[in-house]
Short mmCIF file of N, CA and C in Angstrom, two decimals:
data_model
loop_
_atom_site.label_atom_id
_atom_site.label_comp_id
_atom_site.label_asym_id
_atom_site.label_seq_id
_atom_site.Cartn_x
_atom_site.Cartn_y
_atom_site.Cartn_z
N MET L 1 0.83 -1.18 0.02
CA MET L 1 -0.01 0.01 0.02
C MET L 1 0.88 1.26 -0.01
N LEU L 2 1.87 1.27 0.90
CA LEU L 2 2.78 2.41 0.96
C LEU L 2 3.48 2.66 -0.38
N LYS L 3 3.88 1.59 -1.01
CA LYS L 3 4.57 1.71 -2.33
C LYS L 3 3.62 2.34 -3.31
N MET L 4 2.35 1.97 -3.33
CA MET L 4 1.36 2.59 -4.26
C MET L 4 1.25 4.13 -4.01
N VAL L 5 1.16 4.51 -2.74
CA VAL L 5 1.11 5.86 -2.40
C VAL L 5 2.36 6.66 -2.87
N LEU L 6 3.54 6.08 -2.60
CA LEU L 6 4.82 6.73 -2.99
C LEU L 6 4.88 6.79 -4.49
N ASP L 7 4.46 5.79 -5.19
CA ASP L 7 4.46 5.87 -6.65
C ASP L 7 3.53 6.97 -7.19
N ALA L 8 2.36 7.04 -6.56
CA ALA L 8 1.37 8.08 -6.92
C ALA L 8 1.95 9.45 -6.76
N ILE L 9 2.60 9.70 -5.60
CA ILE L 9 3.28 10.99 -5.34
C ILE L 9 4.36 11.26 -6.37
N GLU L 10 5.15 10.26 -6.69
CA GLU L 10 6.26 10.42 -7.64
C GLU L 10 5.66 10.83 -9.03
N ASN L 11 4.59 10.12 -9.46
CA ASN L 11 3.98 10.42 -10.74
C ASN L 11 3.41 11.80 -10.74
N GLN L 12 2.77 12.17 -9.65
CA GLN L 12 2.20 13.56 -9.54
C GLN L 12 3.29 14.63 -9.69
N SER L 13 4.40 14.38 -8.98
CA SER L 13 5.53 15.30 -9.02
C SER L 13 6.09 15.40 -10.40
N LYS L 14 6.22 14.29 -11.13
CA LYS L 14 6.72 14.25 -12.49
C LYS L 14 5.81 15.04 -13.46
N GLU L 15 4.49 14.81 -13.29
CA GLU L 15 3.53 15.48 -14.13
C GLU L 15 3.58 17.00 -13.90
N ALA L 16 3.71 17.38 -12.59
CA ALA L 16 3.78 18.87 -12.29
C ALA L 16 5.03 19.42 -12.88
N GLY L 17 6.17 18.72 -12.79
CA GLY L 17 7.43 19.19 -13.34
C GLY L 17 7.34 19.30 -14.86
N ASP L 18 6.72 18.35 -15.46
CA ASP L 18 6.50 18.41 -16.98
C ASP L 18 5.74 19.64 -17.37
N LYS L 19 4.65 19.90 -16.63
CA LYS L 19 3.82 21.07 -16.94
C LYS L 19 4.66 22.34 -16.78
N VAL L 20 5.42 22.47 -15.74
CA VAL L 20 6.22 23.64 -15.56
C VAL L 20 7.22 23.80 -16.68
N LYS L 21 7.93 22.75 -17.05
CA LYS L 21 8.90 22.81 -18.11
C LYS L 21 8.32 23.23 -19.43
N ASN L 22 7.03 22.83 -19.69
CA ASN L 22 6.38 23.14 -20.94
C ASN L 22 5.72 24.52 -20.96
N GLU L 23 5.43 25.07 -19.81
CA GLU L 23 4.69 26.35 -19.78
C GLU L 23 5.58 27.52 -19.33
N LEU L 24 6.57 27.31 -18.50
CA LEU L 24 7.44 28.41 -18.06
C LEU L 24 8.83 28.23 -18.71
N LEU L 25 8.86 28.58 -19.97
CA LEU L 25 10.03 28.29 -20.79
C LEU L 25 11.09 29.36 -20.56
N ALA L 26 12.40 28.97 -20.74
CA ALA L 26 13.48 29.88 -20.61
C ALA L 26 13.27 30.99 -21.62
N GLY L 27 13.55 32.20 -21.17
CA GLY L 27 13.37 33.36 -22.07
C GLY L 27 12.02 34.06 -21.88
N MET L 28 11.07 33.36 -21.27
CA MET L 28 9.75 34.02 -21.02
C MET L 28 9.88 34.98 -19.86
N THR L 29 9.15 36.08 -19.96
CA THR L 29 9.16 37.07 -18.85
C THR L 29 8.41 36.50 -17.64
N ALA L 30 9.04 36.56 -16.49
CA ALA L 30 8.44 36.05 -15.28
C ALA L 30 7.36 37.05 -14.74
N PRO L 31 6.23 36.51 -14.29
CA PRO L 31 5.19 37.45 -13.70
C PRO L 31 5.77 38.23 -12.56
N ASP L 32 5.36 39.45 -12.48
CA ASP L 32 5.83 40.32 -11.41
C ASP L 32 5.12 39.84 -10.04
N PHE L 33 5.79 40.16 -8.97
CA PHE L 33 5.13 39.90 -7.66
C PHE L 33 5.55 41.00 -6.72
N GLU L 34 4.85 41.15 -5.66
CA GLU L 34 5.07 42.12 -4.55
C GLU L 34 4.79 41.48 -3.22
N PHE L 35 5.79 41.40 -2.37
CA PHE L 35 5.59 40.83 -1.04
C PHE L 35 6.47 41.59 -0.05
N PRO L 36 6.00 41.59 1.25
CA PRO L 36 6.76 42.29 2.27
C PRO L 36 7.92 41.45 2.82
N ASN L 37 8.98 42.15 3.34
CA ASN L 37 9.96 41.44 4.12
C ASN L 37 9.50 41.40 5.57
N GLN L 38 10.38 40.94 6.47
CA GLN L 38 10.05 40.79 7.83
C GLN L 38 9.85 42.14 8.54
N LYS L 39 10.35 43.20 7.95
CA LYS L 39 10.19 44.53 8.50
C LYS L 39 9.09 45.33 7.89
N GLY L 40 8.33 44.71 6.91
CA GLY L 40 7.26 45.40 6.25
C GLY L 40 7.53 46.04 4.97
N LYS L 41 8.85 46.13 4.61
CA LYS L 41 9.14 46.73 3.28
C LYS L 41 8.74 45.83 2.16
N VAL L 42 8.02 46.40 1.17
CA VAL L 42 7.50 45.58 0.04
C VAL L 42 8.52 45.61 -1.10
N TYR L 43 8.83 44.41 -1.54
CA TYR L 43 9.70 44.23 -2.69
C TYR L 43 8.90 43.73 -3.87
N SER L 44 9.33 44.18 -5.03
CA SER L 44 8.75 43.67 -6.31
C SER L 44 9.86 43.02 -7.12
N LEU L 45 9.46 42.11 -8.03
CA LEU L 45 10.50 41.53 -8.88
C LEU L 45 11.26 42.60 -9.64
N LYS L 46 10.64 43.69 -9.97
CA LYS L 46 11.21 44.78 -10.68
C LYS L 46 12.40 45.37 -9.89
N ASP L 47 12.36 45.26 -8.61
CA ASP L 47 13.44 45.83 -7.75
C ASP L 47 14.76 45.14 -8.03
N PHE L 48 14.74 43.98 -8.61
CA PHE L 48 15.97 43.22 -8.77
C PHE L 48 16.46 43.26 -10.19
N ARG L 49 15.90 44.14 -11.05
CA ARG L 49 16.38 44.21 -12.43
C ARG L 49 17.90 44.52 -12.44
N GLY L 50 18.67 43.96 -13.33
CA GLY L 50 20.09 44.13 -13.44
C GLY L 50 20.89 43.07 -12.66
N LYS L 51 20.16 42.23 -11.98
CA LYS L 51 20.80 41.05 -11.26
C LYS L 51 20.03 39.82 -11.54
N TYR L 52 20.72 38.77 -11.53
CA TYR L 52 20.08 37.42 -11.59
C TYR L 52 19.31 37.21 -10.24
N VAL L 53 18.20 36.47 -10.34
CA VAL L 53 17.40 36.23 -9.18
C VAL L 53 17.21 34.72 -8.96
N TYR L 54 17.67 34.27 -7.78
CA TYR L 54 17.49 32.84 -7.46
C TYR L 54 16.40 32.85 -6.40
N ILE L 55 15.23 32.31 -6.76
CA ILE L 55 14.12 32.33 -5.83
C ILE L 55 13.97 30.95 -5.13
N ASP L 56 13.82 30.99 -3.85
CA ASP L 56 13.59 29.79 -3.05
C ASP L 56 12.17 29.91 -2.49
N VAL L 57 11.27 29.05 -2.93
CA VAL L 57 9.92 29.01 -2.43
C VAL L 57 9.89 27.95 -1.30
N TRP L 58 9.59 28.37 -0.11
CA TRP L 58 9.75 27.45 1.03
C TRP L 58 8.71 27.81 2.13
N ALA L 59 8.72 27.04 3.26
CA ALA L 59 7.87 27.30 4.38
C ALA L 59 8.59 26.82 5.67
N THR L 60 8.26 27.42 6.77
CA THR L 60 8.94 27.01 8.11
C THR L 60 8.60 25.61 8.44
N TRP L 61 7.42 25.10 8.07
CA TRP L 61 7.00 23.78 8.44
C TRP L 61 7.44 22.69 7.53
N CYS L 62 8.16 23.05 6.45
CA CYS L 62 8.60 22.07 5.41
C CYS L 62 10.03 21.61 5.73
N ASP L 63 10.18 20.41 6.20
CA ASP L 63 11.53 19.88 6.58
C ASP L 63 12.53 19.92 5.41
N PRO L 64 12.12 19.41 4.19
CA PRO L 64 13.12 19.50 3.10
C PRO L 64 13.51 20.94 2.78
N CYS L 65 12.60 21.89 2.96
CA CYS L 65 12.94 23.34 2.76
C CYS L 65 14.03 23.75 3.78
N CYS L 66 13.76 23.47 5.04
CA CYS L 66 14.65 23.88 6.13
C CYS L 66 16.07 23.18 5.96
N GLN L 67 16.08 22.00 5.48
CA GLN L 67 17.32 21.26 5.22
C GLN L 67 18.22 22.03 4.21
N GLU L 68 17.59 22.83 3.31
CA GLU L 68 18.32 23.54 2.30
C GLU L 68 18.92 24.83 2.85
N ILE L 69 18.45 25.29 3.97
CA ILE L 69 18.92 26.64 4.51
C ILE L 69 20.41 26.78 4.65
N PRO L 70 21.15 25.79 5.26
CA PRO L 70 22.56 25.94 5.43
C PRO L 70 23.27 25.96 4.06
N PHE L 71 22.81 25.26 3.06
CA PHE L 71 23.39 25.25 1.76
C PHE L 71 23.15 26.64 1.09
N LEU L 72 21.91 27.14 1.27
CA LEU L 72 21.60 28.43 0.69
C LEU L 72 22.47 29.53 1.28
N LYS L 73 22.68 29.44 2.61
CA LYS L 73 23.55 30.44 3.26
C LYS L 73 24.95 30.43 2.74
N LYS L 74 25.49 29.21 2.40
CA LYS L 74 26.80 29.08 1.84
C LYS L 74 26.85 29.70 0.46
N LEU L 75 25.85 29.42 -0.34
CA LEU L 75 25.77 30.05 -1.67
C LEU L 75 25.73 31.53 -1.65
N GLU L 76 24.88 32.03 -0.74
CA GLU L 76 24.74 33.52 -0.65
C GLU L 76 26.10 34.16 -0.23
N LYS L 77 26.80 33.47 0.66
CA LYS L 77 28.14 34.02 1.08
C LYS L 77 29.12 34.01 -0.05
N LYS L 78 29.21 32.84 -0.74
CA LYS L 78 30.14 32.64 -1.85
C LYS L 78 29.91 33.60 -3.00
N LEU L 79 28.64 33.92 -3.26
CA LEU L 79 28.30 34.72 -4.43
C LEU L 79 27.89 36.18 -4.02
N SER L 80 28.26 36.56 -2.81
CA SER L 80 27.83 37.88 -2.27
C SER L 80 28.33 39.08 -3.14
N LYS L 81 29.40 38.94 -3.90
CA LYS L 81 29.94 39.99 -4.71
C LYS L 81 29.58 39.84 -6.11
N LYS L 82 28.71 38.95 -6.47
CA LYS L 82 28.26 38.71 -7.80
C LYS L 82 26.94 39.40 -8.08
N LYS L 83 26.55 39.49 -9.37
CA LYS L 83 25.33 40.17 -9.69
C LYS L 83 24.15 39.18 -9.59
N ILE L 84 23.89 38.73 -8.37
CA ILE L 84 22.80 37.79 -8.14
C ILE L 84 22.21 38.17 -6.80
N VAL L 85 20.85 38.04 -6.64
CA VAL L 85 20.19 38.26 -5.41
C VAL L 85 19.39 36.95 -5.10
N PHE L 86 19.49 36.61 -3.82
CA PHE L 86 18.78 35.44 -3.37
C PHE L 86 17.46 35.86 -2.67
N VAL L 87 16.36 35.46 -3.22
CA VAL L 87 15.05 35.80 -2.67
C VAL L 87 14.41 34.54 -2.13
N SER L 88 14.24 34.48 -0.79
CA SER L 88 13.54 33.38 -0.14
C SER L 88 12.12 33.84 0.09
N LEU L 89 11.19 33.13 -0.55
CA LEU L 89 9.78 33.50 -0.56
C LEU L 89 8.96 32.49 0.22
N SER L 90 8.61 32.81 1.38
CA SER L 90 7.87 31.89 2.28
C SER L 90 6.40 31.90 1.97
N CYS L 91 5.85 30.67 2.10
CA CYS L 91 4.39 30.56 1.82
C CYS L 91 3.64 30.29 3.14
N ASP L 92 4.30 30.62 4.25
CA ASP L 92 3.70 30.47 5.57
C ASP L 92 2.47 31.36 5.67
N LYS L 93 1.39 30.75 6.20
CA LYS L 93 0.18 31.55 6.42
C LYS L 93 0.32 32.33 7.73
N ASP L 94 1.04 31.81 8.69
CA ASP L 94 1.26 32.55 9.95
C ASP L 94 2.55 33.30 9.79
N ILE L 95 2.37 34.56 9.51
CA ILE L 95 3.53 35.46 9.24
C ILE L 95 4.44 35.63 10.51
N GLU L 96 3.84 35.57 11.67
CA GLU L 96 4.60 35.73 12.92
C GLU L 96 5.55 34.58 13.10
N VAL L 97 5.17 33.38 12.80
CA VAL L 97 6.02 32.17 12.89
C VAL L 97 7.17 32.35 11.89
N TRP L 98 6.91 32.87 10.69
CA TRP L 98 7.93 33.04 9.68
C TRP L 98 8.94 34.08 10.21
N LYS L 99 8.40 35.24 10.73
CA LYS L 99 9.29 36.31 11.23
C LYS L 99 10.23 35.81 12.28
N LYS L 100 9.68 34.96 13.25
CA LYS L 100 10.50 34.43 14.32
C LYS L 100 11.63 33.55 13.80
N MET L 101 11.31 32.74 12.74
CA MET L 101 12.35 31.85 12.22
C MET L 101 13.41 32.66 11.43
N VAL L 102 13.01 33.68 10.73
CA VAL L 102 13.96 34.59 10.04
C VAL L 102 14.95 35.14 11.05
N LYS L 103 14.43 35.61 12.16
CA LYS L 103 15.29 36.26 13.18
C LYS L 103 16.16 35.19 13.92
N LYS L 104 15.50 34.14 14.34
CA LYS L 104 16.19 33.09 15.14
C LYS L 104 17.38 32.43 14.33
N ASP L 105 17.10 32.14 13.06
CA ASP L 105 18.08 31.44 12.23
C ASP L 105 18.94 32.39 11.45
N LYS L 106 18.80 33.70 11.74
CA LYS L 106 19.63 34.75 11.05
C LYS L 106 19.69 34.52 9.51
N LEU L 107 18.45 34.41 8.93
CA LEU L 107 18.35 34.15 7.49
C LEU L 107 18.83 35.39 6.77
N LYS L 108 19.61 35.19 5.72
CA LYS L 108 20.14 36.31 4.93
C LYS L 108 19.31 36.42 3.62
N GLY L 109 19.96 37.18 2.69
CA GLY L 109 19.27 37.37 1.40
C GLY L 109 18.01 38.22 1.58
N ILE L 110 17.19 38.18 0.65
CA ILE L 110 15.91 38.91 0.72
C ILE L 110 14.86 37.94 1.19
N GLN L 111 14.32 38.18 2.39
CA GLN L 111 13.30 37.32 2.98
C GLN L 111 11.96 37.93 2.76
N LEU L 112 11.06 37.23 2.04
CA LEU L 112 9.73 37.76 1.80
C LEU L 112 8.74 36.69 2.12
N CYS L 113 7.53 37.18 2.48
CA CYS L 113 6.42 36.18 2.79
C CYS L 113 5.22 36.54 1.98
N MET L 114 4.71 35.55 1.28
CA MET L 114 3.51 35.74 0.48
C MET L 114 2.26 35.49 1.37
N GLY L 115 2.40 34.96 2.55
CA GLY L 115 1.21 34.71 3.41
C GLY L 115 0.18 33.93 2.72
N LYS L 116 -1.06 34.37 2.67
CA LYS L 116 -2.19 33.59 2.11
C LYS L 116 -2.35 33.83 0.62
N ASP L 117 -1.47 34.64 0.00
CA ASP L 117 -1.60 34.96 -1.40
C ASP L 117 -1.29 33.73 -2.27
N THR L 118 -2.16 33.30 -3.19
CA THR L 118 -1.98 32.17 -4.01
C THR L 118 -1.69 32.52 -5.41
N THR L 119 -1.66 33.81 -5.79
CA THR L 119 -1.41 34.21 -7.15
C THR L 119 -0.08 33.74 -7.58
N PHE L 120 0.97 33.87 -6.76
CA PHE L 120 2.30 33.44 -7.07
C PHE L 120 2.30 31.97 -7.44
N TRP L 121 1.65 31.14 -6.60
CA TRP L 121 1.60 29.74 -6.85
C TRP L 121 1.01 29.43 -8.21
N GLN L 122 -0.01 30.17 -8.63
CA GLN L 122 -0.67 29.90 -9.92
C GLN L 122 0.25 30.42 -11.01
N ASP L 123 0.80 31.62 -10.89
CA ASP L 123 1.64 32.28 -11.93
C ASP L 123 2.89 31.43 -12.19
N TYR L 124 3.45 30.91 -11.16
CA TYR L 124 4.73 30.23 -11.25
C TYR L 124 4.55 28.69 -11.26
N LEU L 125 3.30 28.20 -11.32
CA LEU L 125 2.93 26.84 -11.35
C LEU L 125 3.69 26.04 -10.16
N VAL L 126 3.58 26.57 -8.99
CA VAL L 126 4.18 25.92 -7.88
C VAL L 126 3.18 24.94 -7.29
N SER L 127 3.52 23.65 -7.20
CA SER L 127 2.67 22.67 -6.61
C SER L 127 3.32 21.96 -5.45
N LEU L 128 4.67 22.05 -5.41
CA LEU L 128 5.43 21.41 -4.28
C LEU L 128 6.51 22.33 -3.85
N ILE L 129 6.90 22.19 -2.59
CA ILE L 129 8.06 22.92 -2.09
C ILE L 129 8.96 21.98 -1.43
N PRO L 130 10.27 22.28 -1.39
CA PRO L 130 10.85 23.47 -1.86
C PRO L 130 10.91 23.52 -3.36
N ARG L 131 10.90 24.77 -3.89
CA ARG L 131 11.03 24.96 -5.34
C ARG L 131 11.95 26.12 -5.57
N PHE L 132 12.83 25.96 -6.54
CA PHE L 132 13.80 26.94 -6.82
C PHE L 132 13.68 27.37 -8.32
N ILE L 133 13.80 28.71 -8.47
CA ILE L 133 13.58 29.30 -9.81
C ILE L 133 14.76 30.30 -10.04
N LEU L 134 15.27 30.28 -11.30
CA LEU L 134 16.35 31.17 -11.60
C LEU L 134 15.85 32.10 -12.72
N LEU L 135 15.97 33.41 -12.46
CA LEU L 135 15.61 34.47 -13.43
C LEU L 135 16.84 35.19 -13.85
N ASP L 136 16.80 35.71 -15.08
CA ASP L 136 17.97 36.51 -15.56
C ASP L 136 17.89 38.01 -15.11
N LYS L 137 18.79 38.79 -15.56
CA LYS L 137 18.85 40.18 -15.14
C LYS L 137 17.66 41.02 -15.63
N GLU L 138 16.95 40.54 -16.58
CA GLU L 138 15.78 41.23 -17.16
C GLU L 138 14.46 40.68 -16.57
N GLY L 139 14.55 39.73 -15.65
CA GLY L 139 13.33 39.12 -15.10
C GLY L 139 12.71 38.03 -15.95
N LYS L 140 13.54 37.38 -16.76
CA LYS L 140 13.06 36.32 -17.57
C LYS L 140 13.59 34.99 -17.00
N PHE L 141 12.76 33.95 -17.27
CA PHE L 141 13.08 32.63 -16.71
C PHE L 141 14.42 32.14 -17.41
N VAL L 142 15.33 31.69 -16.59
CA VAL L 142 16.50 30.92 -17.05
C VAL L 142 16.18 29.48 -16.81
N ASN L 143 15.65 29.15 -15.62
CA ASN L 143 15.24 27.78 -15.26
C ASN L 143 14.15 27.84 -14.20
N SER L 144 12.99 27.38 -14.59
CA SER L 144 11.84 27.44 -13.70
C SER L 144 11.85 26.25 -12.72
N LEU L 145 12.70 25.30 -12.93
CA LEU L 145 12.90 24.18 -12.01
C LEU L 145 14.39 24.03 -11.66
N MET L 146 14.89 25.09 -11.14
CA MET L 146 16.34 25.14 -10.83
C MET L 146 16.67 24.16 -9.70
N THR L 147 17.92 23.71 -9.73
CA THR L 147 18.42 22.76 -8.76
C THR L 147 18.46 23.41 -7.38
N ARG L 148 18.49 22.52 -6.32
CA ARG L 148 18.54 22.99 -4.96
C ARG L 148 19.90 23.53 -4.62
N PRO L 149 20.03 24.31 -3.59
CA PRO L 149 21.34 24.77 -3.11
C PRO L 149 22.28 23.65 -2.66
N SER L 150 21.67 22.56 -2.21
CA SER L 150 22.52 21.37 -1.77
C SER L 150 23.10 20.63 -2.96
N ASP L 151 22.63 20.87 -4.15
CA ASP L 151 23.17 20.14 -5.35
C ASP L 151 24.36 20.91 -5.82
N PRO L 152 25.56 20.20 -5.94
CA PRO L 152 26.78 20.82 -6.37
C PRO L 152 26.67 21.49 -7.72
N GLU L 153 25.71 21.08 -8.53
CA GLU L 153 25.57 21.67 -9.85
C GLU L 153 25.02 23.15 -9.78
N THR L 154 24.33 23.41 -8.66
CA THR L 154 23.75 24.74 -8.52
C THR L 154 24.84 25.80 -8.58
N GLU L 155 25.84 25.67 -7.78
CA GLU L 155 26.88 26.67 -7.73
C GLU L 155 27.60 26.79 -9.03
N LYS L 156 27.85 25.66 -9.73
CA LYS L 156 28.48 25.67 -11.03
C LYS L 156 27.66 26.42 -12.07
N THR L 157 26.34 26.15 -12.02
CA THR L 157 25.41 26.74 -12.96
C THR L 157 25.40 28.29 -12.73
N LEU L 158 25.34 28.65 -11.46
CA LEU L 158 25.26 30.10 -11.15
C LEU L 158 26.53 30.85 -11.54
N LEU L 159 27.68 30.17 -11.27
CA LEU L 159 28.92 30.83 -11.61
C LEU L 159 29.17 30.94 -13.16
N ALA L 160 28.51 30.08 -13.87
CA ALA L 160 28.68 30.03 -15.34
C ALA L 160 27.73 31.04 -16.03
N LEU L 161 26.83 31.72 -15.27
CA LEU L 161 25.94 32.68 -15.92
C LEU L 161 26.69 33.85 -16.52
N PRO L 162 26.30 34.27 -17.71
CA PRO L 162 26.97 35.42 -18.34
C PRO L 162 26.82 36.67 -17.57
N GLY L 163 27.94 37.33 -17.33
CA GLY L 163 27.93 38.65 -16.65
C GLY L 163 27.59 38.63 -15.20
N ILE L 164 27.74 37.44 -14.58
CA ILE L 164 27.45 37.40 -13.15
C ILE L 164 28.52 38.05 -12.34
#
């Protein structure tokens, strides 16, 4: 029974990934978004023009998401002088829980919370988290299913970006 459930989850994940690959193609303009950081300042995708944007869609209650945090911190530190911004976009509905974690874990990069907003999920075809997305300096998709920070290929891919 468990194998059937795991197989069904794997198939659903593959189907979702195929849909993303077919609909959010490299070179397409990414939909704009506006979300607040932990201090209430609102950021828009447009604020990051001129830099690559590595988006981490995550939540405080998501163990696989939290396991990526140390790897993301290392990437942020290694690439801090490059033309890339790291945007961690939480989908926590309880914004206070998210704020506490940002402070407690000293999370770096741009920390934003979409709260109960589901438009981003629809626009970016997010069905599972963690999810990583790479945009170019003009806000266009480079990879809508980017590798995780824990994957050694991620750093190589980012360092190979033109003009980073």
